[in-house]
Amino acid sequence: MECKKISIRNFRNIEAAEIEFESGVNILCGENAQGKTNLLEAIHFTSLGKSFRTSHDEEMIRFGAESCEVSMDFCDSVRRQNITVRMMPGKRKHIEHNKVKVSRVSDIVGAFRTVLFCPEHLSLIKEGPGERRNFLDIALSQLYPVYLKSLQRYNQILKQRNQLIRAAEEDRGTFDATVDLWSAQLAHEAAVIAKYRYRYIKMAEEHVKRFFGEMTGERETPTLVYLGSSKQALEEYENIEKTEAVYLELLNTRHDREIGAGSTLWGIHKDDIEILLNDKPARAFASQGQQRSLALSLKLAEGEVCATVCGEKPVFLFDDVFSELDSTRRAYLSGKIGERQVIITTCEPSGIVGGKMIRVENGTFQ
């Protein structure tokens, strides 16, 4: 999969631009605050239909403009395609895939697949479970439409169930009459999601071991473990019916604890990936360098799993990560990026071998 061309109008500080990319390495070079990350954000935006920097679409519209537009030409192994997104303040996004309007953002997720790696991801190991769940959700949503749909349903059901819990002290009758219905729906979606997450972690683990070993000389062995709030045996996550029954029992027998807490206490929104190094939790025992190597291995593994499942490699987007890595990890990453299309932002391109250089200055690209 390759990004061929992107046309942008009134996106962040970019008034108007059209940039073409090569098949291998593409380097966006310029000083800070010139528009490098804005361009990367626009590319990523066509992949997931949302920003990796803000949850407010209006922030992406250039100051003083009434609307913005991002149009991406890309190709997979079959054909050349286009995704166009237009935004206006206070209105729903207008999205077209191959010139045909689509009604939901989720309809374009997985069409143009990317792996984003930015400095924040270097803290993937030591940060809280929410960061690792987000990593899983983004990766899996691009691979399996059924996962994305199930995740969306789960979040909607969870929101309704939490509202019911918060109102239970004043309206216990409605809670008792309806909670089992919400719990059954939540347990079913949780079982589907848990199965996909468990499978993904097992696929990613073999790549993480290989990448980490290559970087460190195979002195330590990483292990990835799926931690579900149901705490059942790992292999049981393959059995959706059994997992659903475990979640349902938890959700139906601990109502008083949930009412006291004011929220749902069991489900995939509480899951985590435990990352071990020589059987010890990396979050607590790994050095900062080891944690960074593990984070880098996870992002590279994301690309490998995508290639295995979909049959072609995603586009890698590296946002200023070279400046955050030491010489050993920079050299390793440089040796890997030539195998796929990569778009890199940097203030200083030294250490990046080859590639098309694109100079960025005040929202313009040359």
Short mmCIF file of C-alpha atoms in Angstrom, two decimals:
data_model
loop_
_atom_site.label_atom_id
_atom_site.label_comp_id
_atom_site.label_asym_id
_atom_site.label_seq_id
_atom_site.Cartn_x
_atom_site.Cartn_y
_atom_site.Cartn_z
CA MET A 1 0.00 0.00 0.00
CA GLU A 2 1.31 3.44 -0.92
CA CYS A 3 0.30 7.06 -0.55
CA LYS A 4 0.65 8.65 -4.00
CA LYS A 5 -0.56 12.23 -3.60
CA ILE A 6 -2.35 14.41 -1.10
CA SER A 7 -4.18 17.68 -1.81
CA ILE A 8 -4.91 19.95 1.14
CA ARG A 9 -6.91 23.13 1.53
CA ASN A 10 -7.15 25.17 4.76
CA PHE A 11 -5.90 22.41 7.05
CA ARG A 12 -4.12 23.83 10.12
CA ASN A 13 -1.48 26.26 8.76
CA ILE A 14 -1.64 24.78 5.25
CA GLU A 15 -3.64 27.10 3.01
CA ALA A 16 -3.23 25.08 -0.18
CA ALA A 17 -0.80 22.31 -1.08
CA GLU A 18 -0.41 19.28 -3.31
CA ILE A 19 2.38 16.85 -2.45
CA GLU A 20 3.43 13.70 -4.28
CA PHE A 21 5.29 10.86 -2.55
CA GLU A 22 7.72 8.20 -3.68
CA SER A 23 7.47 4.48 -2.99
CA GLY A 24 10.25 4.35 -0.39
CA VAL A 25 11.38 6.95 2.11
CA ASN A 26 9.91 10.47 2.08
CA ILE A 27 11.44 13.04 4.43
CA LEU A 28 9.56 16.16 5.53
CA CYS A 29 12.34 18.45 6.73
CA GLY A 30 11.99 21.88 8.32
CA GLU A 31 12.11 23.89 11.53
CA ASN A 32 9.56 23.42 14.29
CA ALA A 33 6.01 24.80 13.82
CA GLN A 34 6.29 24.99 10.02
CA GLY A 35 3.68 22.34 9.16
CA LYS A 36 5.50 18.98 9.08
CA THR A 37 3.29 17.30 11.68
CA ASN A 38 0.22 19.02 10.19
CA LEU A 39 0.85 17.22 6.90
CA LEU A 40 1.37 13.90 8.69
CA GLU A 41 -1.86 14.53 10.61
CA ALA A 42 -3.73 15.11 7.34
CA ILE A 43 -2.43 11.83 5.90
CA HIS A 44 -3.34 9.92 9.05
CA PHE A 45 -6.74 11.64 9.08
CA THR A 46 -7.69 9.96 5.78
CA SER A 47 -6.79 6.61 7.34
CA LEU A 48 -8.93 6.75 10.48
CA GLY A 49 -11.21 9.73 9.89
CA LYS A 50 -9.96 11.40 13.06
CA SER A 51 -6.91 13.25 14.29
CA PHE A 52 -4.17 11.78 16.49
CA ARG A 53 -3.69 15.23 18.06
CA THR A 54 -7.19 16.47 18.94
CA SER A 55 -10.74 15.23 19.39
CA HIS A 56 -12.17 18.55 18.11
CA ASP A 57 -12.46 18.67 14.32
CA GLU A 58 -12.76 22.46 14.32
CA GLU A 59 -9.16 22.77 15.49
CA MET A 60 -7.97 21.34 12.16
CA ILE A 61 -9.67 24.08 10.10
CA ARG A 62 -7.26 26.90 9.25
CA PHE A 63 -7.88 30.04 11.30
CA GLY A 64 -10.30 32.33 9.48
CA ALA A 65 -11.37 29.69 6.93
CA GLU A 66 -14.95 28.43 6.65
CA SER A 67 -13.99 24.87 5.74
CA CYS A 68 -11.09 22.55 5.01
CA GLU A 69 -10.51 19.60 2.70
CA VAL A 70 -8.05 16.72 2.54
CA SER A 71 -7.97 14.49 -0.54
CA MET A 72 -5.67 11.45 -0.64
CA ASP A 73 -4.75 9.35 -3.68
CA PHE A 74 -3.36 5.96 -2.72
CA CYS A 75 -2.98 2.51 -4.21
CA ASP A 76 -3.15 -1.02 -2.93
CA SER A 77 -2.21 -4.20 -4.77
CA VAL A 78 -5.35 -3.96 -6.92
CA ARG A 79 -6.02 -0.36 -7.92
CA ARG A 80 -5.59 3.35 -7.29
CA GLN A 81 -8.14 4.90 -4.93
CA ASN A 82 -9.12 8.20 -3.36
CA ILE A 83 -10.46 9.32 -0.01
CA THR A 84 -11.67 12.92 0.38
CA VAL A 85 -12.82 14.51 3.64
CA ARG A 86 -14.35 18.00 3.95
CA MET A 87 -15.10 19.70 7.25
CA MET A 88 -17.08 22.75 8.29
CA PRO A 89 -17.50 24.02 11.87
CA GLY A 90 -20.55 22.55 13.58
CA LYS A 91 -21.37 20.15 10.73
CA ARG A 92 -20.77 16.48 10.08
CA LYS A 93 -17.79 15.50 7.96
CA HIS A 94 -18.45 15.03 4.26
CA ILE A 95 -16.56 11.89 3.23
CA GLU A 96 -16.12 10.37 -0.20
CA HIS A 97 -14.42 7.09 -1.09
CA ASN A 98 -13.63 6.85 -4.79
CA LYS A 99 -16.00 9.80 -5.44
CA VAL A 100 -18.91 8.04 -3.69
CA LYS A 101 -20.27 9.67 -0.53
CA VAL A 102 -20.18 7.49 2.57
CA SER A 103 -22.41 8.06 5.56
CA ARG A 104 -20.10 7.04 8.40
CA VAL A 105 -16.45 7.63 9.24
CA SER A 106 -16.10 3.92 9.96
CA ASP A 107 -16.81 3.19 6.28
CA ILE A 108 -13.32 4.40 5.30
CA VAL A 109 -11.37 2.84 8.17
CA GLY A 110 -9.18 0.08 6.77
CA ALA A 111 -9.21 1.33 3.19
CA PHE A 112 -5.89 3.21 3.55
CA ARG A 113 -3.89 1.57 6.34
CA THR A 114 -1.17 3.37 8.27
CA VAL A 115 1.07 2.82 11.27
CA LEU A 116 1.76 6.04 13.18
CA PHE A 117 4.83 6.30 15.38
CA CYS A 118 5.33 9.54 17.32
CA PRO A 119 7.32 10.44 20.47
CA GLU A 120 4.29 9.80 22.70
CA HIS A 121 4.38 6.13 21.67
CA LEU A 122 7.81 5.75 23.27
CA SER A 123 5.94 5.84 26.59
CA LEU A 124 3.62 3.03 25.53
CA ILE A 125 5.20 0.60 28.00
CA LYS A 126 5.24 2.77 31.14
CA GLU A 127 1.94 4.61 30.64
CA GLY A 128 -1.42 3.35 31.90
CA PRO A 129 -3.61 0.60 30.37
CA GLY A 130 -5.65 3.11 28.34
CA GLU A 131 -2.66 3.81 26.07
CA ARG A 132 -2.18 0.12 25.29
CA ARG A 133 -5.91 -0.42 24.71
CA ASN A 134 -5.86 2.50 22.28
CA PHE A 135 -2.90 0.88 20.50
CA LEU A 136 -4.90 -2.34 20.10
CA ASP A 137 -8.09 -0.60 19.00
CA ILE A 138 -6.40 1.45 16.27
CA ALA A 139 -4.46 -1.54 14.94
CA LEU A 140 -7.42 -3.94 14.97
CA SER A 141 -9.97 -1.46 13.59
CA GLN A 142 -7.89 -1.10 10.42
CA LEU A 143 -7.72 -4.88 9.97
CA TYR A 144 -11.19 -6.12 10.84
CA PRO A 145 -14.39 -4.12 10.13
CA VAL A 146 -16.29 -6.46 12.46
CA TYR A 147 -13.98 -5.44 15.32
CA LEU A 148 -14.62 -1.75 14.77
CA LYS A 149 -18.39 -2.28 14.64
CA SER A 150 -18.31 -4.37 17.81
CA LEU A 151 -16.16 -1.78 19.58
CA GLN A 152 -18.56 1.01 18.61
CA ARG A 153 -21.54 -1.00 19.86
CA TYR A 154 -19.70 -1.80 23.07
CA ASN A 155 -18.94 1.86 23.79
CA GLN A 156 -22.56 2.85 23.14
CA ILE A 157 -23.88 0.10 25.43
CA LEU A 158 -21.31 0.94 28.11
CA LYS A 159 -22.39 4.57 28.06
CA GLN A 160 -26.04 3.60 28.54
CA ARG A 161 -25.24 1.12 31.29
CA ASN A 162 -23.10 3.65 33.17
CA GLN A 163 -25.92 6.20 33.01
CA LEU A 164 -28.25 3.55 34.45
CA ILE A 165 -25.80 2.81 37.26
CA ARG A 166 -25.39 6.48 38.17
CA ALA A 167 -29.17 6.89 38.38
CA ALA A 168 -29.68 3.72 40.43
CA GLU A 169 -29.57 5.35 43.87
CA GLU A 170 -32.59 7.50 42.99
CA ASP A 171 -34.31 5.02 40.67
CA ARG A 172 -33.45 1.47 41.73
CA GLY A 173 -36.60 0.11 40.14
CA THR A 174 -35.60 1.04 36.61
CA PHE A 175 -32.10 -0.27 37.27
CA ASP A 176 -33.32 -3.67 38.46
CA ALA A 177 -35.76 -3.96 35.56
CA THR A 178 -33.30 -3.18 32.77
CA VAL A 179 -29.72 -3.81 33.88
CA ASP A 180 -29.73 -7.47 32.83
CA LEU A 181 -30.58 -6.47 29.26
CA TRP A 182 -27.68 -4.04 29.05
CA SER A 183 -25.35 -6.53 30.74
CA ALA A 184 -26.18 -9.26 28.23
CA GLN A 185 -25.46 -6.99 25.27
CA LEU A 186 -22.25 -5.72 26.86
CA ALA A 187 -21.01 -9.23 27.65
CA HIS A 188 -21.56 -10.39 24.07
CA GLU A 189 -19.61 -7.51 22.52
CA ALA A 190 -16.88 -7.87 25.17
CA ALA A 191 -16.41 -11.53 24.23
CA VAL A 192 -16.05 -10.71 20.53
CA ILE A 193 -13.54 -7.92 21.20
CA ALA A 194 -11.54 -9.99 23.70
CA LYS A 195 -11.11 -12.77 21.15
CA TYR A 196 -9.69 -10.41 18.53
CA ARG A 197 -7.40 -8.72 21.06
CA TYR A 198 -6.08 -12.03 22.35
CA ARG A 199 -5.35 -13.26 18.82
CA TYR A 200 -3.67 -10.00 17.86
CA ILE A 201 -1.37 -10.07 20.87
CA LYS A 202 -0.29 -13.62 20.07
CA MET A 203 0.48 -12.62 16.45
CA ALA A 204 2.35 -9.49 17.51
CA GLU A 205 4.41 -11.25 20.17
CA GLU A 206 6.57 -13.24 17.75
CA HIS A 207 7.49 -10.06 15.84
CA VAL A 208 8.18 -8.12 19.04
CA LYS A 209 10.58 -10.85 20.16
CA ARG A 210 12.40 -10.75 16.82
CA PHE A 211 12.70 -6.96 16.60
CA PHE A 212 13.69 -6.56 20.25
CA GLY A 213 16.27 -9.34 19.92
CA GLU A 214 17.82 -7.72 16.86
CA MET A 215 18.10 -4.40 18.66
CA THR A 216 19.52 -5.74 21.91
CA GLY A 217 21.52 -8.80 20.86
CA GLU A 218 18.89 -11.18 22.25
CA ARG A 219 20.00 -10.71 25.83
CA GLU A 220 16.41 -10.48 27.10
CA THR A 221 13.17 -12.09 25.98
CA PRO A 222 9.92 -10.07 25.88
CA THR A 223 6.50 -11.65 26.40
CA LEU A 224 3.06 -10.17 25.78
CA VAL A 225 0.15 -11.30 27.95
CA TYR A 226 -3.48 -10.34 27.50
CA LEU A 227 -4.99 -9.20 30.79
CA GLY A 228 -8.78 -9.29 30.59
CA SER A 229 -10.90 -8.14 33.51
CA SER A 230 -12.68 -11.53 33.43
CA LYS A 231 -9.37 -13.13 34.52
CA GLN A 232 -10.20 -16.41 32.74
CA ALA A 233 -7.62 -18.80 31.30
CA LEU A 234 -5.96 -17.25 28.26
CA GLU A 235 -6.91 -19.96 25.78
CA GLU A 236 -10.57 -19.57 26.72
CA TYR A 237 -10.74 -16.21 24.92
CA GLU A 238 -10.97 -18.20 21.68
CA ASN A 239 -14.37 -19.45 22.88
CA ILE A 240 -16.76 -16.51 22.55
CA GLU A 241 -19.63 -18.31 24.30
CA LYS A 242 -17.51 -19.16 27.34
CA THR A 243 -16.05 -15.65 27.56
CA GLU A 244 -19.51 -14.11 27.24
CA ALA A 245 -20.77 -16.27 30.11
CA VAL A 246 -17.87 -15.21 32.35
CA TYR A 247 -18.43 -11.51 31.67
CA LEU A 248 -22.19 -11.89 32.14
CA GLU A 249 -21.75 -13.49 35.54
CA LEU A 250 -19.47 -10.66 36.65
CA LEU A 251 -21.89 -8.02 35.40
CA ASN A 252 -24.96 -9.66 36.96
CA THR A 253 -23.68 -10.52 40.43
CA ARG A 254 -21.88 -7.39 41.62
CA HIS A 255 -24.44 -4.63 41.17
CA ASP A 256 -23.91 -3.05 44.58
CA ARG A 257 -20.18 -2.60 43.94
CA GLU A 258 -20.86 -0.94 40.60
CA ILE A 259 -23.49 1.38 42.06
CA GLY A 260 -21.01 2.35 44.78
CA ALA A 261 -18.35 3.06 42.16
CA GLY A 262 -20.78 4.78 39.79
CA SER A 263 -19.60 2.87 36.71
CA THR A 264 -19.21 -0.54 35.08
CA LEU A 265 -16.30 -2.35 36.70
CA TRP A 266 -15.87 -5.31 34.33
CA GLY A 267 -15.42 -5.45 30.60
CA ILE A 268 -12.89 -4.88 27.84
CA HIS A 269 -12.61 -1.19 28.80
CA LYS A 270 -10.56 -2.47 31.77
CA ASP A 271 -8.22 -4.72 29.74
CA ASP A 272 -4.47 -4.35 29.42
CA ILE A 273 -1.43 -5.87 27.74
CA GLU A 274 1.11 -7.01 30.30
CA ILE A 275 4.56 -6.67 28.74
CA LEU A 276 7.20 -8.81 30.43
CA LEU A 277 10.97 -8.82 30.01
CA ASN A 278 12.56 -12.06 31.21
CA ASP A 279 9.26 -12.76 33.01
CA LYS A 280 9.33 -9.46 34.93
CA PRO A 281 6.92 -6.56 34.27
CA ALA A 282 8.71 -4.20 31.87
CA ARG A 283 6.76 -1.24 33.21
CA ALA A 284 8.45 -1.61 36.60
CA PHE A 285 11.76 -3.35 35.92
CA ALA A 286 12.89 -2.41 32.39
CA SER A 287 15.26 0.49 31.90
CA GLN A 288 14.18 3.50 29.87
CA GLY A 289 16.22 2.24 26.93
CA GLN A 290 14.61 -1.19 27.13
CA GLN A 291 11.17 0.36 27.34
CA ARG A 292 11.86 2.41 24.22
CA SER A 293 13.10 -0.66 22.37
CA LEU A 294 9.93 -2.49 23.35
CA ALA A 295 7.74 0.40 22.17
CA LEU A 296 9.60 0.54 18.86
CA SER A 297 9.22 -3.24 18.52
CA LEU A 298 5.47 -2.97 19.13
CA LYS A 299 5.02 -0.38 16.37
CA LEU A 300 7.13 -2.34 13.89
CA ALA A 301 5.15 -5.47 14.82
CA GLU A 302 1.94 -3.56 14.10
CA GLY A 303 3.10 -3.21 10.51
CA GLU A 304 4.06 -6.88 10.24
CA VAL A 305 0.71 -8.12 11.54
CA CYS A 306 -1.09 -5.79 9.14
CA ALA A 307 0.93 -7.20 6.24
CA THR A 308 0.14 -10.78 7.31
CA VAL A 309 -3.60 -10.21 7.70
CA CYS A 310 -4.15 -7.92 4.69
CA GLY A 311 -1.47 -9.16 2.33
CA GLU A 312 0.32 -5.82 1.94
CA LYS A 313 2.35 -3.49 4.12
CA PRO A 314 0.81 -0.32 5.56
CA VAL A 315 2.31 3.13 5.15
CA PHE A 316 4.50 4.11 8.12
CA LEU A 317 4.23 7.66 9.47
CA PHE A 318 7.15 8.67 11.71
CA ASP A 319 6.65 11.99 13.48
CA ASP A 320 9.99 13.28 14.79
CA VAL A 321 10.91 9.98 16.44
CA PHE A 322 14.51 9.93 15.21
CA SER A 323 15.38 12.87 17.46
CA GLU A 324 14.05 10.91 20.45
CA LEU A 325 16.12 7.76 19.82
CA ASP A 326 19.77 7.09 20.58
CA SER A 327 22.24 6.23 17.82
CA THR A 328 21.75 2.46 18.14
CA ARG A 329 17.99 2.60 17.79
CA ARG A 330 18.18 5.24 15.04
CA ALA A 331 20.52 2.98 13.07
CA TYR A 332 18.23 0.00 13.57
CA LEU A 333 15.13 1.91 12.51
CA SER A 334 16.95 3.33 9.47
CA GLY A 335 17.79 -0.21 8.41
CA LYS A 336 14.14 -1.25 8.53
CA ILE A 337 12.37 1.65 6.85
CA GLY A 338 13.65 0.89 3.37
CA GLU A 339 11.38 -2.15 3.19
CA ARG A 340 8.16 -0.12 2.98
CA GLN A 341 6.80 3.35 2.21
CA VAL A 342 7.66 5.70 5.05
CA ILE A 343 6.88 9.38 5.55
CA ILE A 344 9.15 10.97 8.16
CA THR A 345 9.15 14.39 9.80
CA THR A 346 12.43 15.74 11.11
CA CYS A 347 14.29 18.97 11.79
CA GLU A 348 17.60 17.35 10.88
CA PRO A 349 17.72 14.53 8.30
CA SER A 350 21.19 13.26 9.20
CA GLY A 351 21.17 9.52 9.80
CA ILE A 352 18.24 8.90 7.42
CA VAL A 353 19.58 7.17 4.34
CA GLY A 354 18.20 8.07 0.90
CA GLY A 355 14.65 9.09 0.13
CA LYS A 356 12.80 12.03 -1.33
CA MET A 357 13.45 15.28 0.54
CA ILE A 358 10.51 17.68 0.94
CA ARG A 359 11.34 21.06 2.48
CA VAL A 360 8.64 22.48 4.73
CA GLU A 361 8.34 26.19 5.53
CA ASN A 362 5.30 28.06 6.83
CA GLY A 363 2.78 25.56 5.46
CA THR A 364 4.43 25.20 2.05
CA PHE A 365 6.20 22.13 0.65
CA GLN A 366 9.02 22.03 -1.92
#
